[in-house]
Amino acid sequence: MKKWKKVTASLMLSIVTLGSGMTFVGTPQASAAANAVPAYEVKFLAKPELVLNTDGTPRSEVIQTLGLNSTPRNINVEYFDTNALGLDQQGWNVRFRKKDDKNNYELTYKKRYPVINGDINAALTLANQEGFDKSDDNYEAEIDWGYGKQTLSFSNTKKVDTKATGLQLPSQQDALNMLLDKLPGKLKNWTSSNWGKQQLTQSRAYGPVTFQRYEGTWNGQELTFEVWPIRNAAGTGIENIVEVSFKTDDAVAVSGLRTQLLQLLENNNWLIPADGLKTQTILERY
């Protein structure tokens, strides 16, 4: 009975008196965690026939203009999802990769939210309502800003030590076992208890794809130039997808830097004026 009286009192204190313009503020509620504060990654697609040599390496004028190292880092990557792409349909991607100079595997669980009409706050608020807020330090929040659209993502990356050398990946089943072992709780119970575990258990590998990452410095920013040799849409060969990108935590400076890189690529006729998602392409073609 006492509990009901407390609830009633709280409701009465919260009543807004219509017409009088007066609002009676009720008992203070526990404040929700603030929205996450994202970093930014600006990404543009470049024309492979104009920025690459016939062997797939960047042309000398590209290296010079973008301040790239001529020796790349090689990275082997594959994604895991069901045949029906059940994880992807819920905005989740699960990635397994190995860098040639590291003695560990990287396991990444990423949730994406589209940014509609440039309204980043709306995407952050929706993510907050689904459990991704400023207090969660297991996930890195990032705005991927391409040619025409933005995407908010939250990434949780785990590392597993290995004696495997170079780009060697484990068997599909061993990779899947590691991914299941490190499965974060948000994905595991995303739409219902154990939903993510069930989806991942039924998943297979999409890939692998070995890509080259050339690192450099442009305009004071660490810049990357990646060459992804991906199976073509017909499945008869390979086509290169080239992505030029930089990351920054500076929400104020990012727009100006993006414009400068966009203009640089346009002035050299290197820019593809379109958006592209490598992950989606790999899920569609493998």
GROMACS .gro file of C-alpha atoms in nm:
model
  286
    1MET     CA    1   0.000   0.000   0.000
    2LYS     CA    2   0.284   0.238   0.088
    3LYS     CA    3   0.450   0.167  -0.245
    4TRP     CA    4   0.127   0.258  -0.433
    5LYS     CA    5   0.101   0.586  -0.239
    6LYS     CA    6   0.458   0.674  -0.337
    7VAL     CA    7   0.388   0.605  -0.704
    8THR     CA    8   0.068   0.812  -0.690
    9ALA     CA    9   0.249   1.104  -0.524
   10SER     CA   10   0.524   1.092  -0.784
   11LEU     CA   11   0.270   1.095  -1.067
   12MET     CA   12   0.080   1.384  -0.913
   13LEU     CA   13   0.397   1.591  -0.876
   14SER     CA   14   0.477   1.531  -1.242
   15ILE     CA   15   0.147   1.670  -1.375
   16VAL     CA   16   0.172   1.956  -1.622
   17THR     CA   17  -0.116   2.198  -1.567
   18LEU     CA   18  -0.249   2.277  -1.914
   19GLY     CA   19  -0.341   2.638  -1.990
   20SER     CA   20  -0.164   2.786  -1.686
   21GLY     CA   21   0.185   2.748  -1.833
   22MET     CA   22   0.304   2.610  -1.500
   23THR     CA   23   0.501   2.287  -1.473
   24PHE     CA   24   0.542   2.107  -1.144
   25VAL     CA   25   0.865   1.910  -1.151
   26GLY     CA   26   0.841   1.570  -0.996
   27THR     CA   27   1.091   1.383  -0.786
   28PRO     CA   28   1.432   1.373  -0.957
   29GLN     CA   29   1.487   1.076  -1.186
   30ALA     CA   30   1.819   0.898  -1.233
   31SER     CA   31   1.978   1.065  -1.535
   32ALA     CA   32   2.057   0.844  -1.831
   33ALA     CA   33   2.416   0.816  -1.952
   34ALA     CA   34   2.515   1.077  -2.208
   35ASN     CA   35   2.545   0.997  -2.577
   36ALA     CA   36   2.878   0.857  -2.695
   37VAL     CA   37   3.135   1.101  -2.835
   38PRO     CA   38   3.254   0.965  -3.171
   39ALA     CA   39   3.580   1.003  -3.354
   40TYR     CA   40   3.568   1.053  -3.732
   41GLU     CA   41   3.703   0.857  -4.026
   42VAL     CA   42   3.680   1.031  -4.361
   43LYS     CA   43   3.683   0.785  -4.654
   44PHE     CA   44   3.689   0.839  -5.030
   45LEU     CA   45   3.705   0.592  -5.317
   46ALA     CA   46   3.974   0.648  -5.581
   47LYS     CA   47   3.987   0.541  -5.945
   48PRO     CA   48   4.210   0.230  -5.953
   49GLU     CA   49   4.297   0.276  -6.321
   50LEU     CA   50   4.442   0.621  -6.245
   51VAL     CA   51   4.606   0.575  -5.904
   52LEU     CA   52   4.753   0.224  -5.942
   53ASN     CA   53   5.024   0.068  -6.153
   54THR     CA   54   4.938  -0.249  -6.341
   55ASP     CA   55   5.074  -0.457  -6.050
   56GLY     CA   56   4.832  -0.292  -5.806
   57THR     CA   57   5.083  -0.064  -5.632
   58PRO     CA   58   5.022   0.312  -5.607
   59ARG     CA   59   5.175   0.526  -5.877
   60SER     CA   60   5.472   0.743  -5.788
   61GLU     CA   61   5.274   1.067  -5.821
   62VAL     CA   62   5.014   0.930  -5.579
   63ILE     CA   63   5.282   0.836  -5.327
   64GLN     CA   64   5.435   1.182  -5.355
   65THR     CA   65   5.107   1.376  -5.341
   66LEU     CA   66   4.964   1.186  -5.044
   67GLY     CA   67   5.295   1.146  -4.859
   68LEU     CA   68   5.272   0.766  -4.855
   69ASN     CA   69   5.532   0.510  -4.757
   70SER     CA   70   5.616   0.295  -5.058
   71THR     CA   71   5.610  -0.028  -4.853
   72PRO     CA   72   5.264  -0.145  -4.744
   73ARG     CA   73   5.135  -0.341  -4.449
   74ASN     CA   74   4.952  -0.654  -4.564
   75ILE     CA   75   4.633  -0.757  -4.385
   76ASN     CA   76   4.426  -1.073  -4.433
   77VAL     CA   77   4.058  -1.040  -4.344
   78GLU     CA   78   3.738  -1.241  -4.350
   79TYR     CA   79   3.387  -1.175  -4.224
   80PHE     CA   80   3.144  -1.416  -4.061
   81ASP     CA   81   2.769  -1.426  -4.114
   82THR     CA   82   2.492  -1.672  -4.192
   83ASN     CA   83   2.398  -1.757  -4.551
   84ALA     CA   84   2.096  -1.529  -4.505
   85LEU     CA   85   2.319  -1.252  -4.364
   86GLY     CA   86   2.124  -1.249  -4.039
   87LEU     CA   87   2.387  -1.046  -3.851
   88ASP     CA   88   2.419  -0.788  -4.128
   89GLN     CA   89   2.042  -0.740  -4.138
   90GLN     CA   90   2.058  -0.625  -3.775
   91GLY     CA   91   2.348  -0.389  -3.851
   92TRP     CA   92   2.618  -0.616  -3.707
   93ASN     CA   93   2.943  -0.720  -3.874
   94VAL     CA   94   3.187  -0.974  -3.733
   95ARG     CA   95   3.544  -0.953  -3.865
   96PHE     CA   96   3.849  -1.175  -3.822
   97ARG     CA   97   4.187  -1.055  -3.944
   98LYS     CA   98   4.564  -1.101  -3.927
   99LYS     CA   99   4.830  -0.837  -3.995
  100ASP     CA  100   5.156  -0.959  -4.142
  101ASP     CA  101   5.368  -0.791  -3.872
  102LYS     CA  102   5.162  -0.892  -3.567
  103ASN     CA  103   5.160  -1.208  -3.357
  104ASN     CA  104   4.788  -1.193  -3.282
  105TYR     CA  105   4.451  -1.220  -3.448
  106GLU     CA  106   4.209  -0.926  -3.434
  107LEU     CA  107   3.844  -1.009  -3.368
  108THR     CA  108   3.608  -0.715  -3.421
  109TYR     CA  109   3.236  -0.694  -3.352
  110LYS     CA  110   3.082  -0.382  -3.507
  111LYS     CA  111   2.731  -0.234  -3.491
  112ARG     CA  112   2.634   0.025  -3.752
  113TYR     CA  113   2.368   0.296  -3.755
  114PRO     CA  114   2.287   0.504  -4.062
  115VAL     CA  115   2.309   0.881  -4.015
  116ILE     CA  116   1.997   1.028  -4.176
  117ASN     CA  117   2.024   1.375  -4.333
  118GLY     CA  118   2.346   1.445  -4.145
  119ASP     CA  119   2.174   1.421  -3.805
  120ILE     CA  120   2.454   1.259  -3.604
  121ASN     CA  121   2.285   1.333  -3.271
  122ALA     CA  122   1.975   1.139  -3.373
  123ALA     CA  123   2.190   0.835  -3.457
  124LEU     CA  124   2.381   0.868  -3.128
  125THR     CA  125   2.054   0.895  -2.935
  126LEU     CA  126   1.913   0.582  -3.100
  127ALA     CA  127   2.237   0.398  -3.024
  128ASN     CA  128   2.215   0.519  -2.664
  129GLN     CA  129   1.862   0.379  -2.636
  130GLU     CA  130   1.999   0.044  -2.756
  131GLY     CA  131   2.281   0.040  -2.501
  132PHE     CA  132   2.570   0.223  -2.666
  133ASP     CA  133   2.643   0.532  -2.457
  134LYS     CA  134   2.936   0.738  -2.333
  135SER     CA  135   2.992   0.514  -2.031
  136ASP     CA  136   3.063   0.204  -2.241
  137ASP     CA  137   3.441   0.190  -2.288
  138ASN     CA  138   3.432  -0.152  -2.455
  139TYR     CA  139   3.320   0.003  -2.784
  140GLU     CA  140   3.481   0.274  -2.995
  141ALA     CA  141   3.228   0.513  -3.148
  142GLU     CA  142   3.311   0.647  -3.492
  143ILE     CA  143   3.145   0.840  -3.772
  144ASP     CA  144   3.246   0.704  -4.113
  145TRP     CA  145   3.209   1.000  -4.349
  146GLY     CA  146   3.219   0.915  -4.717
  147TYR     CA  147   3.136   1.104  -5.033
  148GLY     CA  148   2.764   1.140  -4.977
  149LYS     CA  149   2.670   0.966  -4.655
  150GLN     CA  150   2.770   0.913  -4.294
  151THR     CA  151   2.748   0.600  -4.081
  152LEU     CA  152   2.783   0.570  -3.705
  153SER     CA  153   2.959   0.258  -3.583
  154PHE     CA  154   3.050   0.102  -3.248
  155SER     CA  155   3.343  -0.141  -3.259
  156ASN     CA  156   3.459  -0.389  -2.996
  157THR     CA  157   3.798  -0.540  -3.083
  158LYS     CA  158   3.956  -0.838  -2.908
  159LYS     CA  159   4.303  -0.984  -2.967
  160VAL     CA  160   4.408  -1.346  -2.948
  161ASP     CA  161   4.776  -1.439  -2.943
  162THR     CA  162   4.900  -1.676  -3.210
  163LYS     CA  163   5.222  -1.839  -3.324
  164ALA     CA  164   5.100  -1.821  -3.683
  165THR     CA  165   5.335  -1.615  -3.896
  166GLY     CA  166   5.264  -1.365  -4.171
  167LEU     CA  167   4.908  -1.360  -4.299
  168GLN     CA  168   4.813  -1.715  -4.208
  169LEU     CA  169   4.454  -1.749  -4.085
  170PRO     CA  170   4.324  -2.045  -3.883
  171SER     CA  171   4.067  -2.285  -4.022
  172GLN     CA  172   3.714  -2.151  -4.056
  173GLN     CA  173   3.598  -2.355  -3.756
  174ASP     CA  174   3.889  -2.245  -3.537
  175ALA     CA  175   3.827  -1.880  -3.626
  176LEU     CA  176   3.457  -1.924  -3.548
  177ASN     CA  177   3.538  -2.085  -3.212
  178MET     CA  178   3.754  -1.786  -3.119
  179LEU     CA  179   3.483  -1.542  -3.225
  180LEU     CA  180   3.225  -1.729  -3.016
  181ASP     CA  181   3.461  -1.741  -2.718
  182LYS     CA  182   3.510  -1.362  -2.724
  183LEU     CA  183   3.149  -1.279  -2.819
  184PRO     CA  184   3.043  -0.959  -2.636
  185GLY     CA  185   2.719  -0.956  -2.442
  186LYS     CA  186   2.550  -0.687  -2.653
  187LEU     CA  187   2.571  -0.896  -2.967
  188LYS     CA  188   2.507  -1.225  -2.788
  189ASN     CA  189   2.167  -1.111  -2.661
  190TRP     CA  190   2.088  -0.848  -2.926
  191THR     CA  191   1.724  -0.921  -3.015
  192SER     CA  192   1.668  -1.200  -2.762
  193SER     CA  193   1.863  -1.424  -2.529
  194ASN     CA  194   2.153  -1.592  -2.714
  195TRP     CA  195   2.036  -1.455  -3.052
  196GLY     CA  196   2.384  -1.345  -3.154
  197LYS     CA  197   2.542  -1.669  -3.037
  198GLN     CA  198   2.294  -1.868  -3.244
  199GLN     CA  199   2.353  -1.652  -3.551
  200LEU     CA  200   2.730  -1.675  -3.522
  201THR     CA  201   2.722  -2.049  -3.461
  202GLN     CA  202   2.544  -2.090  -3.796
  203SER     CA  203   2.783  -1.852  -3.977
  204ARG     CA  204   3.048  -1.912  -4.238
  205ALA     CA  205   3.348  -1.716  -4.361
  206TYR     CA  206   3.312  -1.452  -4.634
  207GLY     CA  207   3.655  -1.408  -4.787
  208PRO     CA  208   3.938  -1.410  -4.709
  209VAL     CA  209   4.068  -1.095  -4.878
  210THR     CA  210   4.428  -0.980  -4.844
  211PHE     CA  211   4.461  -0.605  -4.884
  212GLN     CA  212   4.752  -0.362  -4.879
  213ARG     CA  213   4.759  -0.057  -4.652
  214TYR     CA  214   4.998   0.224  -4.737
  215GLU     CA  215   5.042   0.473  -4.455
  216GLY     CA  216   5.148   0.834  -4.484
  217THR     CA  217   5.108   1.190  -4.362
  218TRP     CA  218   4.895   1.448  -4.539
  219ASN     CA  219   4.818   1.794  -4.405
  220GLY     CA  220   4.935   1.692  -4.060
  221GLN     CA  221   4.700   1.392  -4.060
  222GLU     CA  222   4.789   1.025  -4.060
  223LEU     CA  223   4.648   0.905  -4.391
  224THR     CA  224   4.596   0.555  -4.528
  225PHE     CA  225   4.571   0.437  -4.887
  226GLU     CA  226   4.425   0.086  -4.910
  227VAL     CA  227   4.409  -0.145  -5.209
  228TRP     CA  228   4.145  -0.419  -5.177
  229PRO     CA  229   4.152  -0.689  -5.450
  230ILE     CA  230   3.793  -0.814  -5.429
  231ARG     CA  231   3.612  -1.071  -5.643
  232ASN     CA  232   3.421  -0.895  -5.920
  233ALA     CA  233   3.042  -0.901  -5.941
  234ALA     CA  234   3.045  -1.170  -6.211
  235GLY     CA  235   3.275  -1.390  -6.004
  236THR     CA  236   3.513  -1.426  -6.299
  237GLY     CA  237   3.807  -1.229  -6.165
  238ILE     CA  238   3.934  -0.963  -5.928
  239GLU     CA  239   3.877  -0.587  -5.921
  240ASN     CA  240   4.068  -0.343  -5.704
  241ILE     CA  241   3.880  -0.115  -5.466
  242VAL     CA  242   4.097   0.178  -5.356
  243GLU     CA  243   4.013   0.379  -5.045
  244VAL     CA  244   4.185   0.693  -4.918
  245SER     CA  245   4.108   0.783  -4.556
  246PHE     CA  246   4.215   0.964  -4.242
  247LYS     CA  247   4.095   0.963  -3.881
  248THR     CA  248   4.054   1.250  -3.637
  249ASP     CA  249   3.898   1.316  -3.297
  250ASP     CA  250   3.850   1.682  -3.385
  251ALA     CA  251   3.480   1.730  -3.460
  252VAL     CA  252   3.540   2.096  -3.542
  253ALA     CA  253   3.825   2.049  -3.790
  254VAL     CA  254   3.700   1.735  -3.964
  255SER     CA  255   3.469   1.910  -4.212
  256GLY     CA  256   3.741   2.144  -4.341
  257LEU     CA  257   3.996   1.863  -4.368
  258ARG     CA  258   3.746   1.648  -4.553
  259THR     CA  259   3.680   1.927  -4.803
  260GLN     CA  260   4.053   1.971  -4.864
  261LEU     CA  261   4.109   1.600  -4.929
  262LEU     CA  262   3.800   1.586  -5.152
  263GLN     CA  263   3.930   1.878  -5.359
  264LEU     CA  264   4.277   1.727  -5.384
  265LEU     CA  265   4.138   1.401  -5.521
  266GLU     CA  266   3.902   1.585  -5.755
  267ASN     CA  267   4.176   1.815  -5.888
  268ASN     CA  268   4.386   1.511  -5.980
  269ASN     CA  269   4.084   1.331  -6.131
  270TRP     CA  270   4.136   1.047  -5.883
  271LEU     CA  271   3.802   1.066  -5.701
  272ILE     CA  272   3.510   0.829  -5.757
  273PRO     CA  273   3.208   1.047  -5.664
  274ALA     CA  274   3.022   0.769  -5.487
  275ASP     CA  275   3.003   0.582  -5.159
  276GLY     CA  276   3.109   0.223  -5.115
  277LEU     CA  277   3.117  -0.021  -4.826
  278LYS     CA  278   3.387  -0.287  -4.859
  279THR     CA  279   3.223  -0.509  -4.600
  280GLN     CA  280   2.894  -0.511  -4.789
  281THR     CA  281   3.070  -0.587  -5.118
  282ILE     CA  282   3.252  -0.884  -4.966
  283LEU     CA  283   2.931  -1.020  -4.809
  284GLU     CA  284   2.760  -0.996  -5.149
  285ARG     CA  285   3.037  -1.158  -5.354
  286TYR     CA  286   3.184  -1.438  -5.142
   0.00000   0.00000   0.00000
